[in-house]
Amino acid sequence: MLLITAYLLVFSLERLWDTSSAGRRLTLMCLIGCTGTLGAFTIYRWVLHHHAWKAMGHFLQRWNRRHGDRVLAAIELTSADGDTLAMESPQLRAAAIKQLAGQIAETDLQAAVDQTTIRKRALILAGLVLPAVLSLLLAPQASLNTSKRLFLPWQDTDRYTFVDLQTLPATLVIPHGEPFDITATLSAQAHWQPNSGKATLLTTNQQTEAARDGQSYQFHFPGLIAAETARLSIGDCVRELRIEPTIRPGLTSLVAEVTRPPYLQLPPVEKPVAGSQFDAVSGSMLTFTGTISRALAEVDVRSEPKPSTSLSGTQFTTSVLAIQETPLALEIHWRDQLGLEGKSPHRFRLLGKEDSAPLVTLHSDAPSQIAMLEDDALLLSVRAKDDFGIREIGYLWGDTDLGPAEAWNIRQRLQPGQPDMDQLGADLTFAPKKLGLENKT
């Protein structure tokens, strides 16, 4: 009876909450102690104390005094000692014993026993056995789980619940100060699908309920700025998880490595990406390197064509993108290792700009029209300016109808430049005789 009582107690409590290992150990110790005490008392009462007929007579006397007195009298006559036997006639003792035996034979000793107490105890036992048997037949897994947790409390046995949820994280990181949801999903092994569940924030005692939507329960909460513990109660399943509000990761820097077209003969250069547009000379190849405020789990750069990305701690690097005159829209999304995404993606456009022709100016102190003798000389100042670099300044006297490429091939070198030199100047002396120009040219 004690064993069944302990089983039913733990089985019932396990349907309400997850009983502690210490509580189950204490229950098992009490069960062992009570069972040992009851066993010792039973042995003493029915074996040690009632081993003689006289003790049995006294026991019967407590149930029915008249019948008990007769049995004790018969026992006294049969167990009289030698002095008593000498004082009494054997014939009288035999006659008395025979008379008592006849009276006892006519008596139903079972009827003399109080049946009310027996029926009460039988009803109590049936009231304990029946629920235990029903629990074993209707919920064998729960019964076996309860038995294992009761009799082996030192083992780490998970509590069985009829509502079985998919694994929830021990800690849920949420955006700082923003409304958030907790989603609990039933597993395929769930034997019970309650229509609703309840979630409670233990520190503020804020509660919310959620109706079952398919196999899930979604609990909505307002924003938090301090850590909390949430308790989810769905049917007989209770789960707790830590809520950690955390600032979303942000993009702290974005740098483009620009490799300009080979004809410019310029080394790669790094430029920060600021604003909503980034431009470079058409034909350049770009690689972007960005830094996020927290270690990264994923970065998605969306464009057409879509570049690949590689991650290293808080940084990401894209594959090469070619920049053309047609604008290319880019959108960068990121997620850190805590599972938080950026507040909003970083959007900007790539725009290729044309390599403009150099600007060349010719200066002289002379008037715009001048007549010169064969031996005269005129000092000219040549200045060139370009947005990327000036390789060389040259000059050519003669037919101005030649194209740039043809003129370049027969030019006279005046001043060499550098690929990274955006301005260059030189002086040129115009002497007709030295150039071999004829009169009236």
mmCIF file of C-alpha atoms in Angstrom, residues 235 319 396:
data_model
loop_
_atom_site.group_PDB
_atom_site.id
_atom_site.type_symbol
_atom_site.label_atom_id
_atom_site.label_comp_id
_atom_site.label_asym_id
_atom_site.label_seq_id
_atom_site.Cartn_x
_atom_site.Cartn_y
_atom_site.Cartn_z
ATOM 1 C CA GLY A 235 -0.588 21.216 -20.857
ATOM 2 C CA SER A 319 34.360 38.324 -54.302
ATOM 3 C CA LEU A 396 53.392 67.953 -83.171
#
